[in-house]
RNA sequence: GCCCGCGUGGUGGAAUGGUAGACACAGGAGACUUAAAAUCUCCAGGCCUUUGGCCGUGCCGGUUCGAGUCCGGCCGCGGGCACCA
């Protein structure tokens, strides 16, 4: 008998699927539709195991849905704009466009051998003018509907290269190429009004029942709805135009603990002072050093500058507080000003100790009380309710009730208003870069900012650009900027900013429903195919990409590009873990790590015998060389082995470690299944006898694998398939029962290992393709066993077991349990205190 | 710093609040073979006084007849933090 030859088998069945054209999605009102989508890849050049895992999971779902009679849409495309293409152009002199399309061709060629059930006729790249032209049309519609506007915003500025830097390009506060200290600088930029949808985006999270709870929680925290008090401190002898400092606080219950007021270096008062005073200007310049990320700002050393100005406390006008400019206060949140309460906030506490400000405890003492000299006192969740002193004679509870009481008290006394604020800021989409979708507006000296006419779209990126100087090539292009004003016809200049690549990925799922429509979407197609029934991708997109997509679905609906039902574009979301691998390294003379590829290492040693250090289980990354190329694995074992392995060893939401032995074992198992099936097919044994145990196992396997796939329990489903294979291999049944069991095995494996499944299905005389064969259904009667083993516990510890009929009444089970040796011994003639019988599960005797 | 998650044998992991360790990897013993490969069979959490007993799911405490699972606190590791995609 021949052996399982993966490469022949896989090529054969991929051709068969292509010939039958079974993955092309067409509208068909007679069948339920199912849209499964994996987050589309960035065309970096090579696919990696993370891609294999992501697309395999989507493929399992897609193939399972095909088998259960659904009309499946399973498309693929490329998130093709972005910085790496420009970096490659700068490093090697090529063009971002050539680099990107070459990468797409390479990656498509690597992806096809995986045997994915993709409708390739719908493929597009976001850098295709056909796609980004429609995106420009969307932008113009958003502009018309008031969903886009311009305002100033802070960017990372490299003062040597005179260019804007991405956060990624700021290393330890310095520009990645120039090494200069990065500054925060304001530019006029385009913004989407996502914050107008904050309340809706928050409330609709409750409707996303099939999203992971943690993703919903992360989005909830990101949107950050809070109720607080907005009020003003009266400013004493402030500069002209400044008589108060508006503050927003979520902790008005601690107002009596105030010991300073802090304002952002970008606060209007700070800017006024900066113009008037050199010492303030010097401090603000210092405070603006470093990157713009929240992490950089909050981790930076807390610096404050005493302006010398004083404000009056709203409850006691004789009480004066100093005004500090502080580098950790963000102008984007609240009012850009805070009051500091060092007694009950760690950051304020640190600040107060550094600048020698008073630390006031506002919580009334209860027994064994706190001392806030060493650390701020923040009550624990589990502690008794605390009371705080708001003003003399007013005591209020802490926590939410206290905040509301404090707001009520303040409003009643004319000190500010209770307001609701969101942490969510508007989405800045301007990028000062070439390789992105041009923003389709024109700057005219007479008319100002004018939208392009839709008939002029797409506004194409020019091909003749150079990357030999820092900055945006569109800015220095000799002619591209020149145009006629769409309104008055006078000579005008194009906007040279391009769009954030998150814009590209915020609506591609809608475009897949009609990838070549002359408008952004085709409403009939969108009505049929939307929503995405199952979306699958990395947890790293839990906030930004998913939130932006949710906003876009709403905005597109406002502009008539999506039907009402698509307000939430992704009905179900699954976030998968990473593929990890050990890192192998040796040290150079200076002790710096030198990384080695897995194939260079054998049994912990390099070919020359040098022992390597091993760092366990880290995310695969080219720089650490702990990567395995899927193409190598496919060449060695076949795609089914790679698919089987990435699904088998870990739950899909968790990381999976790629190991050579695991891949080897997966391949051995698939070869075994093939061999077992081939033996059954070639056997001349009689059709009977049946094997009741085998058939029961088969139905249990159908049941559990079906449930496993339905709930993304792929690893558990695969474990069940291993067990069933073991049972089948040992069965003494006749050819009839074995053939039936093996065909079922082929069907159950087909979503995971479709090529192998087709091959053994055909071998065993299955009709047509297993891919399109109807999914098997478990016989409910075969799932119930006649007898069960019940563990006997004494005081919750297992002491024995009894085997009883499954339907034995509780009273009978109790009698049997009480007669059990271990129970008799434990009772020593006494009566049990209690007996708990959970039918079919357990007996617990309390003595 | 802030938000979120995870932690179970040598390893990956399984377990609607109900027999902890399914299934697999690595390991050990054996069969087959001149031999190897391949394949097949069996063993396998730790400890002890071994037909039995004790301990055991990061640590400390709680709820419960019963906790890997629920609650509180801690420790460790990972993801995100708005211009990486």
Short mmCIF file of C-alpha atoms in Angstrom, two decimals, chain A residues 183-436:
data_model
loop_
_atom_site.label_atom_id
_atom_site.label_comp_id
_atom_site.label_asym_id
_atom_site.label_seq_id
_atom_site.Cartn_x
_atom_site.Cartn_y
_atom_site.Cartn_z
CA UNK A 183 9.19 67.94 20.34
CA UNK A 184 5.44 68.15 20.48
CA UNK A 185 4.22 70.60 17.88
CA UNK A 186 0.78 71.72 16.70
CA UNK A 187 -0.41 71.31 13.10
CA UNK A 188 -3.78 71.86 11.47
CA UNK A 189 -5.21 68.44 10.78
CA UNK A 190 -8.35 66.66 9.63
CA UNK A 191 -10.58 64.92 12.18
CA UNK A 192 -13.55 62.55 12.10
CA UNK A 193 -16.24 63.42 14.62
CA UNK A 194 -16.19 59.98 16.26
CA UNK A 195 -16.76 61.60 19.66
CA UNK A 196 -20.27 62.64 18.52
CA UNK A 197 -20.99 58.90 18.53
CA UNK A 198 -19.43 58.18 21.92
CA UNK A 199 -22.70 57.52 23.71
CA UNK A 200 -24.03 55.35 20.87
CA UNK A 201 -20.78 53.41 20.48
CA UNK A 202 -20.85 52.76 24.22
CA UNK A 203 -24.49 51.74 24.51
CA UNK A 204 -24.41 49.50 21.45
CA UNK A 205 -21.65 47.42 23.06
CA UNK A 206 -24.46 45.75 25.02
CA UNK A 207 -25.89 44.40 21.78
CA UNK A 208 -22.62 42.67 20.82
CA UNK A 209 -23.38 39.40 22.58
CA UNK A 210 -21.01 37.44 20.39
CA UNK A 211 -18.01 39.61 21.05
CA UNK A 212 -15.48 38.66 23.74
CA UNK A 213 -16.40 40.34 27.02
CA UNK A 214 -12.88 41.65 27.39
CA UNK A 215 -12.98 43.47 24.06
CA UNK A 216 -16.26 45.12 24.99
CA UNK A 217 -14.78 46.10 28.34
CA UNK A 218 -11.65 47.52 26.70
CA UNK A 219 -13.82 49.59 24.34
CA UNK A 220 -15.98 50.74 27.24
CA UNK A 221 -12.91 51.94 29.11
CA UNK A 222 -11.53 53.55 25.98
CA UNK A 223 -14.74 55.51 25.37
CA UNK A 224 -14.48 56.35 29.06
CA UNK A 225 -17.83 57.81 29.98
CA UNK A 226 -17.63 59.60 33.29
CA UNK A 227 -19.86 61.76 35.40
CA UNK A 228 -18.17 64.59 37.22
CA UNK A 229 -18.27 68.19 38.23
CA UNK A 230 -17.18 71.06 36.06
CA UNK A 231 -16.50 74.22 37.98
CA UNK A 232 -14.13 77.14 38.07
CA UNK A 233 -11.50 78.35 40.45
CA UNK A 234 -11.47 82.16 40.54
CA UNK A 235 -8.05 83.39 39.41
CA UNK A 236 -6.49 86.18 41.51
CA UNK A 237 -4.80 88.92 39.47
CA UNK A 238 -4.51 86.76 36.36
CA UNK A 239 -3.25 88.09 33.03
CA UNK A 240 -5.71 89.93 30.84
CA UNK A 241 -8.51 87.69 29.59
CA UNK A 242 -8.01 85.11 32.34
CA UNK A 243 -10.12 85.44 35.48
CA UNK A 244 -10.86 81.77 36.16
CA UNK A 245 -9.55 78.24 35.65
CA UNK A 246 -12.19 75.72 34.55
CA UNK A 247 -11.66 72.28 36.02
CA UNK A 248 -13.39 68.95 35.42
CA UNK A 249 -13.18 66.35 38.16
CA UNK A 250 -14.65 62.90 38.67
CA UNK A 251 -13.87 63.15 42.37
CA UNK A 252 -15.74 66.21 43.66
CA UNK A 253 -16.12 64.31 46.95
CA UNK A 254 -12.45 65.04 47.64
CA UNK A 255 -12.65 68.77 46.90
CA UNK A 256 -11.71 69.60 50.46
CA UNK A 257 -8.43 67.81 49.89
CA UNK A 258 -7.37 70.18 47.13
CA UNK A 259 -3.90 71.59 47.55
CA UNK A 260 -3.00 72.87 44.10
CA UNK A 261 -4.37 73.49 40.62
CA UNK A 262 -2.51 72.06 37.64
CA UNK A 263 -2.81 73.11 34.01
CA UNK A 264 -1.47 71.60 30.81
CA UNK A 265 1.47 73.34 29.07
CA UNK A 266 -0.96 73.69 26.13
CA UNK A 267 -3.67 75.35 28.28
CA UNK A 268 -4.67 78.86 27.09
CA UNK A 269 -3.49 80.36 30.40
CA UNK A 270 -0.12 78.65 30.05
CA UNK A 271 0.19 79.91 26.50
CA UNK A 272 -0.57 83.48 27.58
CA UNK A 273 2.02 83.28 30.35
CA UNK A 274 4.48 81.71 27.94
CA UNK A 275 4.28 84.75 25.71
CA UNK A 276 4.82 87.11 28.62
CA UNK A 277 7.42 85.36 30.71
CA UNK A 278 10.71 83.75 29.76
CA UNK A 279 10.72 81.37 32.75
CA UNK A 280 7.31 79.98 31.74
CA UNK A 281 8.41 79.71 28.11
CA UNK A 282 11.49 77.76 29.16
CA UNK A 283 9.45 75.37 31.30
CA UNK A 284 6.83 74.79 28.59
CA UNK A 285 9.55 74.08 26.02
CA UNK A 286 11.01 71.51 28.40
CA UNK A 287 7.58 70.02 29.11
CA UNK A 288 6.89 69.62 25.37
CA UNK A 289 9.98 67.46 24.89
CA UNK A 290 9.36 63.81 24.22
CA UNK A 291 6.74 61.92 22.25
CA UNK A 292 3.00 62.42 22.19
CA UNK A 293 1.96 59.01 23.48
CA UNK A 294 0.03 58.75 26.73
CA UNK A 295 2.62 56.25 27.86
CA UNK A 296 5.54 58.64 27.27
CA UNK A 297 3.72 61.51 28.94
CA UNK A 298 2.64 59.57 32.00
CA UNK A 299 5.91 57.73 32.48
CA UNK A 300 8.00 60.89 32.13
CA UNK A 301 9.27 62.46 35.32
CA UNK A 302 6.48 64.59 36.75
CA UNK A 303 7.53 68.21 36.37
CA UNK A 304 5.68 71.20 37.71
CA UNK A 305 6.23 74.93 37.49
CA UNK A 306 4.77 77.27 40.08
CA UNK A 307 3.36 80.18 38.09
CA UNK A 308 3.06 82.28 41.23
CA UNK A 309 -0.60 82.76 40.40
CA UNK A 310 -3.21 81.87 42.99
CA UNK A 311 -6.83 80.75 42.76
CA UNK A 312 -9.61 80.79 45.37
CA UNK A 313 -11.23 77.57 46.60
CA UNK A 314 -14.91 77.64 45.63
CA UNK A 315 -16.09 76.67 49.13
CA UNK A 316 -13.92 79.14 50.97
CA UNK A 317 -12.78 82.26 49.17
CA UNK A 318 -10.15 82.93 51.80
CA UNK A 319 -8.47 79.64 50.90
CA UNK A 320 -5.91 80.20 48.12
CA UNK A 321 -4.28 77.48 46.04
CA UNK A 322 -1.18 77.76 43.85
CA UNK A 323 -1.41 77.25 40.07
CA UNK A 324 1.19 74.92 38.58
CA UNK A 325 1.89 74.11 34.96
CA UNK A 326 2.48 70.35 34.86
CA UNK A 327 3.81 68.14 32.07
CA UNK A 328 1.49 65.22 32.81
CA UNK A 329 -1.78 67.06 32.20
CA UNK A 330 -3.31 66.42 28.76
CA UNK A 331 -5.04 69.31 27.01
CA UNK A 332 -7.16 66.77 25.11
CA UNK A 333 -9.03 65.48 28.12
CA UNK A 334 -11.51 67.43 30.25
CA UNK A 335 -10.59 71.08 30.40
CA UNK A 336 -6.82 70.67 30.38
CA UNK A 337 -6.77 71.64 34.05
CA UNK A 338 -7.12 69.65 37.28
CA UNK A 339 -7.19 70.21 40.99
CA UNK A 340 -4.65 68.13 42.85
CA UNK A 341 -5.74 66.02 45.81
CA UNK A 342 -2.54 64.48 47.18
CA UNK A 343 -4.34 62.74 50.03
CA UNK A 344 -6.22 60.36 47.77
CA UNK A 345 -4.41 60.13 44.44
CA UNK A 346 -0.99 58.61 43.86
CA UNK A 347 0.13 60.98 41.10
CA UNK A 348 -0.99 64.07 43.01
CA UNK A 349 0.68 62.65 46.10
CA UNK A 350 4.02 62.27 44.31
CA UNK A 351 3.66 65.78 42.95
CA UNK A 352 2.83 67.25 46.36
CA UNK A 353 5.85 65.61 48.00
CA UNK A 354 8.14 66.81 45.24
CA UNK A 355 6.96 70.42 45.45
CA UNK A 356 6.25 70.42 49.17
CA UNK A 357 2.51 70.99 48.96
CA UNK A 358 0.03 70.14 51.73
CA UNK A 359 -1.42 66.62 51.88
CA UNK A 360 -4.95 66.71 53.27
CA UNK A 361 -6.97 63.68 54.35
CA UNK A 362 -10.64 64.21 53.69
CA UNK A 363 -11.90 60.78 54.74
CA UNK A 364 -13.34 60.75 58.23
CA UNK A 365 -11.43 58.28 60.38
CA UNK A 366 -12.89 54.94 61.37
CA UNK A 367 -11.26 52.34 63.62
CA UNK A 368 -7.67 51.32 62.87
CA UNK A 369 -7.35 54.14 60.49
CA UNK A 370 -5.14 55.15 57.67
CA UNK A 371 -2.20 57.45 57.75
CA UNK A 372 -1.67 59.31 54.51
CA UNK A 373 1.77 60.63 55.32
CA UNK A 374 3.51 57.82 53.46
CA UNK A 375 1.08 57.04 50.66
CA UNK A 376 -2.22 58.36 49.39
CA UNK A 377 -5.22 56.65 50.84
CA UNK A 378 -7.55 55.06 48.30
CA UNK A 379 -10.26 52.91 49.90
CA UNK A 380 -10.36 49.29 48.76
CA UNK A 381 -13.42 47.91 47.02
CA UNK A 382 -14.10 45.54 49.88
CA UNK A 383 -13.85 48.08 52.66
CA UNK A 384 -16.70 49.50 54.65
CA UNK A 385 -18.31 52.63 53.31
CA UNK A 386 -16.29 55.71 54.08
CA UNK A 387 -17.46 59.18 54.73
CA UNK A 388 -15.78 62.32 53.70
CA UNK A 389 -16.04 65.88 54.95
CA UNK A 390 -17.25 68.12 52.16
CA UNK A 391 -17.71 71.33 54.12
CA UNK A 392 -18.19 71.80 57.81
CA UNK A 393 -21.17 69.78 58.87
CA UNK A 394 -21.63 68.05 55.49
CA UNK A 395 -20.67 64.40 55.48
CA UNK A 396 -21.11 62.31 52.36
CA UNK A 397 -20.40 58.77 51.38
CA UNK A 398 -17.43 57.96 49.19
CA UNK A 399 -17.76 56.12 45.89
CA UNK A 400 -20.40 56.73 43.25
CA UNK A 401 -23.02 57.82 45.77
CA UNK A 402 -20.59 60.34 47.20
CA UNK A 403 -19.72 61.75 43.80
CA UNK A 404 -23.41 62.30 43.06
CA UNK A 405 -24.01 63.81 46.50
CA UNK A 406 -21.07 66.13 46.01
CA UNK A 407 -22.34 67.20 42.58
CA UNK A 408 -25.79 67.86 44.02
CA UNK A 409 -24.29 69.86 46.86
CA UNK A 410 -22.11 71.91 44.53
CA UNK A 411 -24.95 72.63 42.12
CA UNK A 412 -27.20 73.67 45.02
CA UNK A 413 -24.49 76.05 46.19
CA UNK A 414 -23.77 77.52 42.77
CA UNK A 415 -20.36 75.89 42.37
CA UNK A 416 -20.30 74.31 38.93
CA UNK A 417 -22.49 71.74 37.19
CA UNK A 418 -22.60 67.99 36.97
CA UNK A 419 -21.50 67.00 33.46
CA UNK A 420 -20.90 63.81 31.52
CA UNK A 421 -17.65 63.56 29.65
CA UNK A 422 -16.02 60.99 27.43
CA UNK A 423 -12.37 60.10 27.24
CA UNK A 424 -12.80 59.28 23.55
CA UNK A 425 -11.26 61.97 21.36
CA UNK A 426 -11.98 62.76 17.75
CA UNK A 427 -10.00 60.68 15.28
CA UNK A 428 -7.15 62.57 13.62
CA UNK A 429 -6.76 61.14 10.16
CA UNK A 430 -4.14 63.44 8.58
CA UNK A 431 -0.76 61.92 7.88
CA UNK A 432 2.13 63.85 6.42
CA UNK A 433 3.18 60.91 4.25
CA UNK A 434 3.12 59.76 0.66
CA UNK A 435 1.95 56.13 0.74
CA UNK A 436 -1.67 56.65 1.74
#
